[in-house]
Structures are given as C-alpha cells and as structure tokens.
Amino acid sequence: MNGPVAEIRTAVRRFLDEVRPDAVTVAVSGGADSLALACTVAGLMPGASAVIVDHQLQPGSAEVALRAARQCADFGLVSRVEAVEVSGPGGPEAAARKARYAALRPASGVVLLGHTLDDQAETVLLGLGRGSGPRSIAGMRSYDPPWGRPLLGVTRAMTRAFCVEQGIEVWEDPHNADPAFTRVRLRSEVLPLLEDVLQGGVASSLARTAAQLREDCDALDSLASAFSGDCCAVDDIAELPVALRRRVLRSWLKDEGVPELSDSHLRRVDALVSEWRGQGGVWLPGGFVVRRAHGRLAVEPES
C-alpha cells in the first residue's frame, strides 16, 4: 500500500498530466490539506506559486498567513499574501468564500485547491439536506476552470499523515471546530454517526455517488445543448422530458444574464410551461422576471 507521500504525489501528478496547465498557483490556508498539496506541487512544477488569503476574521490572522507563506517559500514556491475584506449577504461562510475566490482568481493558468474526499462528502450531504437538486449533490469537479482539485480522491487523514511524515507544522483553524458552522457539525457529528450506523465507507460512497451524478448531469447537459427548437416557444419545449426541459430553460436564463439559479427557481419557471393556469410572472435573482404570454416565455427586468 502506498504511503501518504506517494498517494498524494500520484494524485497531483495525474491531475497535472491530464490538465497540462500553463501556470499553477496553489491556494494555501496553512492547514494540512493545502500544505500537503503545496509541498507536492513544489516538487512537480518548478515555477509554481502559492497564494495565502488572509480573511482578517480572527486575531493574529496576518501572522498565520505570513507563516504559511514562509512555509511555501521553503517548499520552493513563489508566495504572496492577499488580505481581503469579508462582507455581504449569505452569512460569514458565504461572504468569506466569495472574497476568497475573488482574490484567488488568476489572470491565466490553474488555481489548485486542497479539497479532499471528506470535503466532497460534506458537500454532497449539504446538497441533500437543502434539496438543491442534482447539480449540488454532484459535488465538486476535479477540474472546473480555473479551479483544480487534485485531492478529491484523497482523505483528510492522508493529508495529515503526509504533513507528519514530512515534518510540516500545520495550523488548526479554530473555525473548523466551531459548531456554529454547518460544515463543522456535519464533519464532527453527522458523518461519524453515519459511519457508525452504516459500518464505514460512507465518505467514499458519497463521493462515488457524486461522480455518478456528475456523469449523468453532463450527459443531460449535452443533450440539452443540442436542442434545436425555440426555447422561448412553449409548444417547442413542452414535450421535452422534464430533466431536459429544465436544462434548456436554465441555459436560456443564464444567457439572458440571470445569476444564481436554484432548483426552486427553475421549477417555478418550468411551471409556466407544464402547469400553466394563467399565473403571473416568476421573480428571479438579479431583478429579473419571467412571464408567459401568447404561448411564449420572456425574461425582462423587474419593473
């Protein structure tokens, strides 16, 4: 059986061989997952860099970020710290995620994130609990340009073992033990209970389920993109299977500039086709409304 260094090195090399990016940046928090990834990338990609995002949400965050930057420099990565302001709707987790991804987005190349198999399992459970539809349950993609996740098949325990074996000092984020955060309770309460009740293997099973759903979603998306009818004409789309029709509608709405479509948004728009009773318009994020008139759908700014 491969040890942690060999397993993680194999996972990262496989990703790099498949994607062949022009430039690689590693997003580093100072935790075991991102440090194991950074250390491995440094040995495989000379010239790679690291970015450490300081969310400025905890006392001493600047010192934590600088320490992570020094560790990455010791690995051989060109490193920098990006301080961000966290604000906006959706709660602190969503606001921090938005600020982080904005700071990490590169001008070119790929940004590697240290998400593991355990993170994937938590994402699937969140999607299930929120009823967010198959796209959410399908979890994270290993490559979703410009984001790369080479460690989605590697457990969190393996990244920790890597850091122990390599003598890498790991920062433990206090937020990762705070039950105020939903993911923390999933990690510390829900998943261990499922592992106990179902006698192990739950995280791997959830990750496999996500992979299967992504394959199905990709196939349906491909069929929807091949639709040659008028996506605004009710008669053209009414006879499509519901899974295809909603994908056609989703593509149309995104092309019209509607942001952040959820499964519930799509179901309400689809009801204008499949459950038409003369109802009024459907209000969507971004200040848009979809209406049906004379057998056609139209999206327009909310008046």
mmCIF file of N, CA, C and O in Angstrom, residues 103-177:
data_model
loop_
_atom_site.group_PDB
_atom_site.id
_atom_site.type_symbol
_atom_site.label_atom_id
_atom_site.label_comp_id
_atom_site.label_asym_id
_atom_site.label_seq_id
_atom_site.Cartn_x
_atom_site.Cartn_y
_atom_site.Cartn_z
ATOM 1 N N ALA A 103 -10.158 36.805 -4.733
ATOM 2 C CA ALA A 103 -8.724 37.068 -4.569
ATOM 3 C C ALA A 103 -7.868 36.023 -5.267
ATOM 4 O O ALA A 103 -6.768 36.326 -5.726
ATOM 5 N N LEU A 104 -8.371 34.799 -5.355
ATOM 6 C CA LEU A 104 -7.588 33.710 -5.937
ATOM 7 C C LEU A 104 -7.685 33.635 -7.454
ATOM 8 O O LEU A 104 -6.799 33.061 -8.102
ATOM 9 N N ARG A 105 -8.736 34.189 -8.050
ATOM 10 C CA ARG A 105 -8.948 34.024 -9.492
ATOM 11 C C ARG A 105 -7.744 34.555 -10.265
ATOM 12 O O ARG A 105 -7.371 35.712 -10.136
ATOM 13 N N PRO A 106 -7.141 33.701 -11.107
ATOM 14 C CA PRO A 106 -5.900 34.093 -11.783
ATOM 15 C C PRO A 106 -6.159 34.769 -13.129
ATOM 16 O O PRO A 106 -7.241 34.630 -13.719
ATOM 17 N N ALA A 107 -5.143 35.497 -13.605
ATOM 18 C CA ALA A 107 -5.217 36.041 -14.961
ATOM 19 C C ALA A 107 -5.100 34.923 -15.983
ATOM 20 O O ALA A 107 -5.655 34.998 -17.085
ATOM 21 N N SER A 108 -4.365 33.880 -15.628
ATOM 22 C CA SER A 108 -4.212 32.723 -16.516
ATOM 23 C C SER A 108 -3.811 31.513 -15.669
ATOM 24 O O SER A 108 -3.417 31.652 -14.518
ATOM 25 N N GLY A 109 -3.901 30.340 -16.277
ATOM 26 C CA GLY A 109 -3.480 29.133 -15.582
ATOM 27 C C GLY A 109 -4.544 28.597 -14.644
ATOM 28 O O GLY A 109 -5.724 28.941 -14.724
ATOM 29 N N VAL A 110 -4.102 27.731 -13.734
ATOM 30 C CA VAL A 110 -4.999 26.989 -12.840
ATOM 31 C C VAL A 110 -4.651 27.282 -11.391
ATOM 32 O O VAL A 110 -3.472 27.390 -11.034
ATOM 33 N N VAL A 111 -5.684 27.420 -10.567
ATOM 34 C CA VAL A 111 -5.510 27.539 -9.121
ATOM 35 C C VAL A 111 -5.907 26.204 -8.500
ATOM 36 O O VAL A 111 -7.028 25.729 -8.699
ATOM 37 N N LEU A 112 -4.993 25.603 -7.768
ATOM 38 C CA LEU A 112 -5.254 24.317 -7.130
ATOM 39 C C LEU A 112 -5.757 24.526 -5.708
ATOM 40 O O LEU A 112 -5.165 25.281 -4.935
ATOM 41 N N LEU A 113 -6.835 23.836 -5.381
ATOM 42 C CA LEU A 113 -7.466 23.923 -4.072
ATOM 43 C C LEU A 113 -7.305 22.593 -3.350
ATOM 44 O O LEU A 113 -7.332 21.537 -3.973
ATOM 45 N N GLY A 114 -7.186 22.644 -2.026
ATOM 46 C CA GLY A 114 -6.886 21.441 -1.258
ATOM 47 C C GLY A 114 -8.098 20.661 -0.801
ATOM 48 O O GLY A 114 -8.039 19.991 0.229
ATOM 49 N N HIS A 115 -9.191 20.710 -1.547
ATOM 50 C CA HIS A 115 -10.384 19.951 -1.151
ATOM 51 C C HIS A 115 -10.126 18.453 -1.260
ATOM 52 O O HIS A 115 -9.574 17.975 -2.251
ATOM 53 N N THR A 116 -10.573 17.726 -0.243
ATOM 54 C CA THR A 116 -10.336 16.283 -0.164
ATOM 55 C C THR A 116 -11.635 15.501 -0.353
ATOM 56 O O THR A 116 -12.717 16.071 -0.496
ATOM 57 N N LEU A 117 -11.501 14.185 -0.301
ATOM 58 C CA LEU A 117 -12.668 13.302 -0.373
ATOM 59 C C LEU A 117 -13.650 13.619 0.749
ATOM 60 O O LEU A 117 -14.875 13.567 0.550
ATOM 61 N N ASP A 118 -13.153 13.957 1.917
ATOM 62 C CA ASP A 118 -14.029 14.297 3.038
ATOM 63 C C ASP A 118 -14.822 15.571 2.750
ATOM 64 O O ASP A 118 -16.003 15.664 3.094
ATOM 65 N N ASP A 119 -14.170 16.563 2.142
ATOM 66 C CA ASP A 119 -14.881 17.784 1.759
ATOM 67 C C ASP A 119 -15.970 17.478 0.744
ATOM 68 O O ASP A 119 -17.063 18.065 0.781
ATOM 69 N N GLN A 120 -15.670 16.564 -0.183
ATOM 70 C CA GLN A 120 -16.668 16.182 -1.177
ATOM 71 C C GLN A 120 -17.885 15.547 -0.510
ATOM 72 O O GLN A 120 -19.036 15.864 -0.841
ATOM 73 N N ALA A 121 -17.645 14.659 0.443
ATOM 74 C CA ALA A 121 -18.747 14.011 1.150
ATOM 75 C C ALA A 121 -19.603 15.047 1.884
ATOM 76 O O ALA A 121 -20.845 14.963 1.877
ATOM 77 N N GLU A 122 -18.968 16.021 2.523
ATOM 78 C CA GLU A 122 -19.711 17.061 3.227
ATOM 79 C C GLU A 122 -20.544 17.885 2.250
ATOM 80 O O GLU A 122 -21.702 18.245 2.545
ATOM 81 N N THR A 123 -19.992 18.164 1.069
ATOM 82 C CA THR A 123 -20.712 18.939 0.063
ATOM 83 C C THR A 123 -21.954 18.196 -0.418
ATOM 84 O O THR A 123 -23.030 18.784 -0.589
ATOM 85 N N VAL A 124 -21.821 16.893 -0.621
ATOM 86 C CA VAL A 124 -22.966 16.081 -1.052
ATOM 87 C C VAL A 124 -24.055 16.088 0.017
ATOM 88 O O VAL A 124 -25.244 16.242 -0.282
ATOM 89 N N LEU A 125 -23.670 15.934 1.280
ATOM 90 C CA LEU A 125 -24.650 15.953 2.362
ATOM 91 C C LEU A 125 -25.358 17.303 2.463
ATOM 92 O O LEU A 125 -26.568 17.367 2.695
ATOM 93 N N LEU A 126 -24.608 18.380 2.284
ATOM 94 C CA LEU A 126 -25.229 19.709 2.301
ATOM 95 C C LEU A 126 -26.265 19.828 1.195
ATOM 96 O O LEU A 126 -27.371 20.343 1.402
ATOM 97 N N GLY A 127 -25.905 19.355 -0.012
ATOM 98 C CA GLY A 127 -26.840 19.410 -1.126
ATOM 99 C C GLY A 127 -28.084 18.584 -0.871
ATOM 100 O O GLY A 127 -29.204 18.999 -1.176
ATOM 101 N N LEU A 128 -27.901 17.400 -0.290
ATOM 102 C CA LEU A 128 -29.045 16.548 0.035
ATOM 103 C C LEU A 128 -29.958 17.225 1.048
ATOM 104 O O LEU A 128 -31.185 17.227 0.911
ATOM 105 N N GLY A 129 -29.363 17.782 2.092
ATOM 106 C CA GLY A 129 -30.152 18.392 3.148
ATOM 107 C C GLY A 129 -30.911 19.622 2.695
ATOM 108 O O GLY A 129 -31.986 19.921 3.229
ATOM 109 N N ARG A 130 -30.377 20.321 1.711
ATOM 110 C CA ARG A 130 -31.008 21.556 1.253
ATOM 111 C C ARG A 130 -31.946 21.334 0.067
ATOM 112 O O ARG A 130 -32.595 22.273 -0.389
ATOM 113 N N GLY A 131 -31.974 20.101 -0.444
ATOM 114 C CA GLY A 131 -32.829 19.826 -1.586
ATOM 115 C C GLY A 131 -32.458 20.665 -2.790
ATOM 116 O O GLY A 131 -33.324 21.168 -3.508
ATOM 117 N N SER A 132 -31.154 20.819 -3.023
ATOM 118 C CA SER A 132 -30.673 21.760 -4.028
ATOM 119 C C SER A 132 -30.630 21.201 -5.437
ATOM 120 O O SER A 132 -30.187 21.890 -6.354
ATOM 121 N N GLY A 133 -31.036 19.944 -5.618
ATOM 122 C CA GLY A 133 -31.053 19.378 -6.956
ATOM 123 C C GLY A 133 -29.773 18.629 -7.279
ATOM 124 O O GLY A 133 -28.794 18.653 -6.533
ATOM 125 N N PRO A 134 -29.764 17.946 -8.428
ATOM 126 C CA PRO A 134 -28.637 17.068 -8.765
ATOM 127 C C PRO A 134 -27.310 17.781 -8.940
ATOM 128 O O PRO A 134 -26.264 17.204 -8.677
ATOM 129 N N ARG A 135 -27.326 19.025 -9.390
ATOM 130 C CA ARG A 135 -26.047 19.726 -9.567
ATOM 131 C C ARG A 135 -25.320 19.889 -8.244
ATOM 132 O O ARG A 135 -24.098 19.782 -8.174
ATOM 133 N N SER A 136 -26.072 20.160 -7.187
ATOM 134 C CA SER A 136 -25.462 20.329 -5.876
ATOM 135 C C SER A 136 -25.001 18.995 -5.315
ATOM 136 O O SER A 136 -23.900 18.879 -4.763
ATOM 137 N N ILE A 137 -25.831 17.968 -5.470
ATOM 138 C CA ILE A 137 -25.472 16.653 -4.954
ATOM 139 C C ILE A 137 -24.294 16.068 -5.725
ATOM 140 O O ILE A 137 -23.550 15.240 -5.203
ATOM 141 N N ALA A 138 -24.106 16.517 -6.972
ATOM 142 C CA ALA A 138 -22.979 16.040 -7.770
ATOM 143 C C ALA A 138 -21.637 16.548 -7.245
ATOM 144 O O ALA A 138 -20.585 16.109 -7.711
ATOM 145 N N GLY A 139 -21.667 17.463 -6.296
ATOM 146 C CA GLY A 139 -20.440 17.868 -5.625
ATOM 147 C C GLY A 139 -19.507 18.709 -6.480
ATOM 148 O O GLY A 139 -19.912 19.349 -7.459
ATOM 149 N N MET A 140 -18.234 18.681 -6.090
ATOM 150 C CA MET A 140 -17.211 19.490 -6.745
ATOM 151 C C MET A 140 -16.537 18.702 -7.858
ATOM 152 O O MET A 140 -16.315 17.500 -7.742
ATOM 153 N N ARG A 141 -16.181 19.391 -8.912
ATOM 154 C CA ARG A 141 -15.436 18.783 -10.012
ATOM 155 C C ARG A 141 -13.947 18.853 -9.722
ATOM 156 O O ARG A 141 -13.464 19.819 -9.121
ATOM 157 N N SER A 142 -13.211 17.863 -10.190
ATOM 158 C CA SER A 142 -11.759 17.919 -10.006
ATOM 159 C C SER A 142 -11.148 19.048 -10.832
ATOM 160 O O SER A 142 -10.134 19.626 -10.448
ATOM 161 N N TYR A 143 -11.796 19.368 -11.967
ATOM 162 C CA TYR A 143 -11.309 20.484 -12.779
ATOM 163 C C TYR A 143 -12.497 21.282 -13.268
ATOM 164 O O TYR A 143 -13.315 20.809 -14.057
ATOM 165 N N ASP A 144 -12.600 22.497 -12.777
ATOM 166 C CA ASP A 144 -13.667 23.416 -13.132
ATOM 167 C C ASP A 144 -12.998 24.769 -13.366
ATOM 168 O O ASP A 144 -12.939 25.598 -12.467
ATOM 169 N N PRO A 145 -12.420 24.948 -14.569
ATOM 170 C CA PRO A 145 -11.528 26.082 -14.833
ATOM 171 C C PRO A 145 -12.050 27.403 -14.267
ATOM 172 O O PRO A 145 -13.241 27.701 -14.413
ATOM 173 N N PRO A 146 -11.163 28.148 -13.569
ATOM 174 C CA PRO A 146 -9.722 27.902 -13.406
ATOM 175 C C PRO A 146 -9.362 27.104 -12.156
ATOM 176 O O PRO A 146 -8.206 27.084 -11.746
ATOM 177 N N TRP A 147 -10.341 26.431 -11.554
ATOM 178 C CA TRP A 147 -10.105 25.763 -10.268
ATOM 179 C C TRP A 147 -9.787 24.282 -10.483
ATOM 180 O O TRP A 147 -10.466 23.588 -11.243
ATOM 181 N N GLY A 148 -8.758 23.817 -9.793
ATOM 182 C CA GLY A 148 -8.390 22.408 -9.842
ATOM 183 C C GLY A 148 -8.366 21.819 -8.443
ATOM 184 O O GLY A 148 -7.939 22.486 -7.485
ATOM 185 N N ARG A 149 -8.841 20.578 -8.336
ATOM 186 C CA ARG A 149 -8.906 19.902 -7.031
ATOM 187 C C ARG A 149 -8.285 18.504 -7.158
ATOM 188 O O ARG A 149 -9.005 17.506 -7.261
ATOM 189 N N PRO A 150 -6.977 18.427 -7.134
ATOM 190 C CA PRO A 150 -6.323 17.126 -7.352
ATOM 191 C C PRO A 150 -6.546 16.108 -6.236
ATOM 192 O O PRO A 150 -6.339 14.912 -6.450
ATOM 193 N N LEU A 151 -6.962 16.568 -5.046
ATOM 194 C CA LEU A 151 -7.021 15.680 -3.878
ATOM 195 C C LEU A 151 -8.426 15.176 -3.570
ATOM 196 O O LEU A 151 -8.671 14.661 -2.478
ATOM 197 N N LEU A 152 -9.358 15.266 -4.506
ATOM 198 C CA LEU A 152 -10.725 14.836 -4.222
ATOM 199 C C LEU A 152 -10.832 13.336 -3.962
ATOM 200 O O LEU A 152 -11.824 12.880 -3.401
ATOM 201 N N GLY A 153 -9.831 12.577 -4.355
ATOM 202 C CA GLY A 153 -9.827 11.147 -4.061
ATOM 203 C C GLY A 153 -8.975 10.782 -2.869
ATOM 204 O O GLY A 153 -8.783 9.597 -2.567
ATOM 205 N N VAL A 154 -8.460 11.789 -2.162
ATOM 206 C CA VAL A 154 -7.556 11.588 -1.026
ATOM 207 C C VAL A 154 -8.263 12.005 0.258
ATOM 208 O O VAL A 154 -8.919 13.042 0.299
ATOM 209 N N THR A 155 -8.127 11.236 1.304
ATOM 210 C CA THR A 155 -8.798 11.569 2.561
ATOM 211 C C THR A 155 -8.045 12.637 3.337
ATOM 212 O O THR A 155 -6.836 12.836 3.158
ATOM 213 N N ARG A 156 -8.773 13.277 4.220
ATOM 214 C CA ARG A 156 -8.162 14.273 5.109
ATOM 215 C C ARG A 156 -7.125 13.622 6.017
ATOM 216 O O ARG A 156 -6.087 14.221 6.321
ATOM 217 N N ALA A 157 -7.375 12.397 6.428
ATOM 218 C CA ALA A 157 -6.412 11.685 7.270
ATOM 219 C C ALA A 157 -5.091 11.495 6.536
ATOM 220 O O ALA A 157 -4.013 11.543 7.148
ATOM 221 N N MET A 158 -5.165 11.306 5.218
ATOM 222 C CA MET A 158 -3.943 11.109 4.436
ATOM 223 C C MET A 158 -3.125 12.396 4.346
ATOM 224 O O MET A 158 -1.891 12.368 4.420
ATOM 225 N N THR A 159 -3.785 13.550 4.200
ATOM 226 C CA THR A 159 -3.017 14.798 4.150
ATOM 227 C C THR A 159 -2.365 15.092 5.491
ATOM 228 O O THR A 159 -1.254 15.623 5.554
ATOM 229 N N ARG A 160 -3.049 14.746 6.575
ATOM 230 C CA ARG A 160 -2.445 14.944 7.894
ATOM 231 C C ARG A 160 -1.240 14.029 8.079
ATOM 232 O O ARG A 160 -0.205 14.444 8.612
ATOM 233 N N ALA A 161 -1.385 12.788 7.634
ATOM 234 C CA ALA A 161 -0.256 11.852 7.732
ATOM 235 C C ALA A 161 0.916 12.328 6.885
ATOM 236 O O ALA A 161 2.086 12.174 7.271
ATOM 237 N N PHE A 162 0.626 12.907 5.729
ATOM 238 C CA PHE A 162 1.674 13.475 4.870
ATOM 239 C C PHE A 162 2.467 14.527 5.640
ATOM 240 O O PHE A 162 3.711 14.520 5.630
ATOM 241 N N CYS A 163 1.753 15.452 6.283
ATOM 242 C CA CYS A 163 2.430 16.543 6.987
ATOM 243 C C CYS A 163 3.250 16.021 8.166
ATOM 244 O O CYS A 163 4.357 16.520 8.435
ATOM 245 N N VAL A 164 2.743 15.017 8.866
ATOM 246 C CA VAL A 164 3.505 14.414 9.960
ATOM 247 C C VAL A 164 4.780 13.787 9.412
ATOM 248 O O VAL A 164 5.880 13.986 9.949
ATOM 249 N N GLU A 165 4.637 13.042 8.328
ATOM 250 C CA GLU A 165 5.800 12.359 7.759
ATOM 251 C C GLU A 165 6.849 13.337 7.252
ATOM 252 O O GLU A 165 8.055 13.080 7.341
ATOM 253 N N GLN A 166 6.403 14.462 6.719
ATOM 254 C CA GLN A 166 7.320 15.455 6.160
ATOM 255 C C GLN A 166 7.772 16.496 7.181
ATOM 256 O O GLN A 166 8.543 17.399 6.848
ATOM 257 N N GLY A 167 7.270 16.393 8.405
ATOM 258 C CA GLY A 167 7.656 17.344 9.440
ATOM 259 C C GLY A 167 7.122 18.744 9.202
ATOM 260 O O GLY A 167 7.762 19.735 9.582
ATOM 261 N N ILE A 168 5.951 18.850 8.598
ATOM 262 C CA ILE A 168 5.342 20.143 8.287
ATOM 263 C C ILE A 168 4.418 20.552 9.428
ATOM 264 O O ILE A 168 3.502 19.808 9.800
ATOM 265 N N GLU A 169 4.652 21.722 9.984
ATOM 266 C CA GLU A 169 3.806 22.226 11.067
ATOM 267 C C GLU A 169 2.500 22.750 10.492
ATOM 268 O O GLU A 169 2.493 23.582 9.574
ATOM 269 N N VAL A 170 1.403 22.291 11.025
ATOM 270 C CA VAL A 170 0.075 22.599 10.489
ATOM 271 C C VAL A 170 -0.658 23.558 11.405
ATOM 272 O O VAL A 170 -0.618 23.421 12.639
ATOM 273 N N TRP A 171 -1.342 24.540 10.806
ATOM 274 C CA TRP A 171 -2.194 25.452 11.573
ATOM 275 C C TRP A 171 -3.595 24.872 11.661
ATOM 276 O O TRP A 171 -4.170 24.412 10.665
ATOM 277 N N GLU A 172 -4.150 24.852 12.866
ATOM 278 C CA GLU A 172 -5.500 24.359 13.083
ATOM 279 C C GLU A 172 -6.451 25.549 13.180
ATOM 280 O O GLU A 172 -6.419 26.308 14.141
ATOM 281 N N ASP A 173 -7.275 25.727 12.175
ATOM 282 C CA ASP A 173 -8.219 26.846 12.127
ATOM 283 C C ASP A 173 -9.287 26.661 13.211
ATOM 284 O O ASP A 173 -10.015 25.664 13.205
ATOM 285 N N PRO A 174 -9.410 27.602 14.147
ATOM 286 C CA PRO A 174 -10.433 27.466 15.194
ATOM 287 C C PRO A 174 -11.851 27.345 14.625
ATOM 288 O O PRO A 174 -12.712 26.720 15.235
ATOM 289 N N HIS A 175 -12.087 27.928 13.460
ATOM 290 C CA HIS A 175 -13.410 27.837 12.855
ATOM 291 C C HIS A 175 -13.771 26.401 12.499
ATOM 292 O O HIS A 175 -14.958 26.050 12.413
ATOM 293 N N ASN A 176 -12.751 25.567 12.293
ATOM 294 C CA ASN A 176 -13.013 24.165 11.945
ATOM 295 C C ASN A 176 -13.509 23.342 13.130
ATOM 296 O O ASN A 176 -13.842 22.160 12.963
ATOM 297 N N ALA A 177 -13.539 23.942 14.305
ATOM 298 C CA ALA A 177 -14.073 23.258 15.486
ATOM 299 C C ALA A 177 -15.271 23.994 16.071
ATOM 300 O O ALA A 177 -15.754 23.638 17.142
#
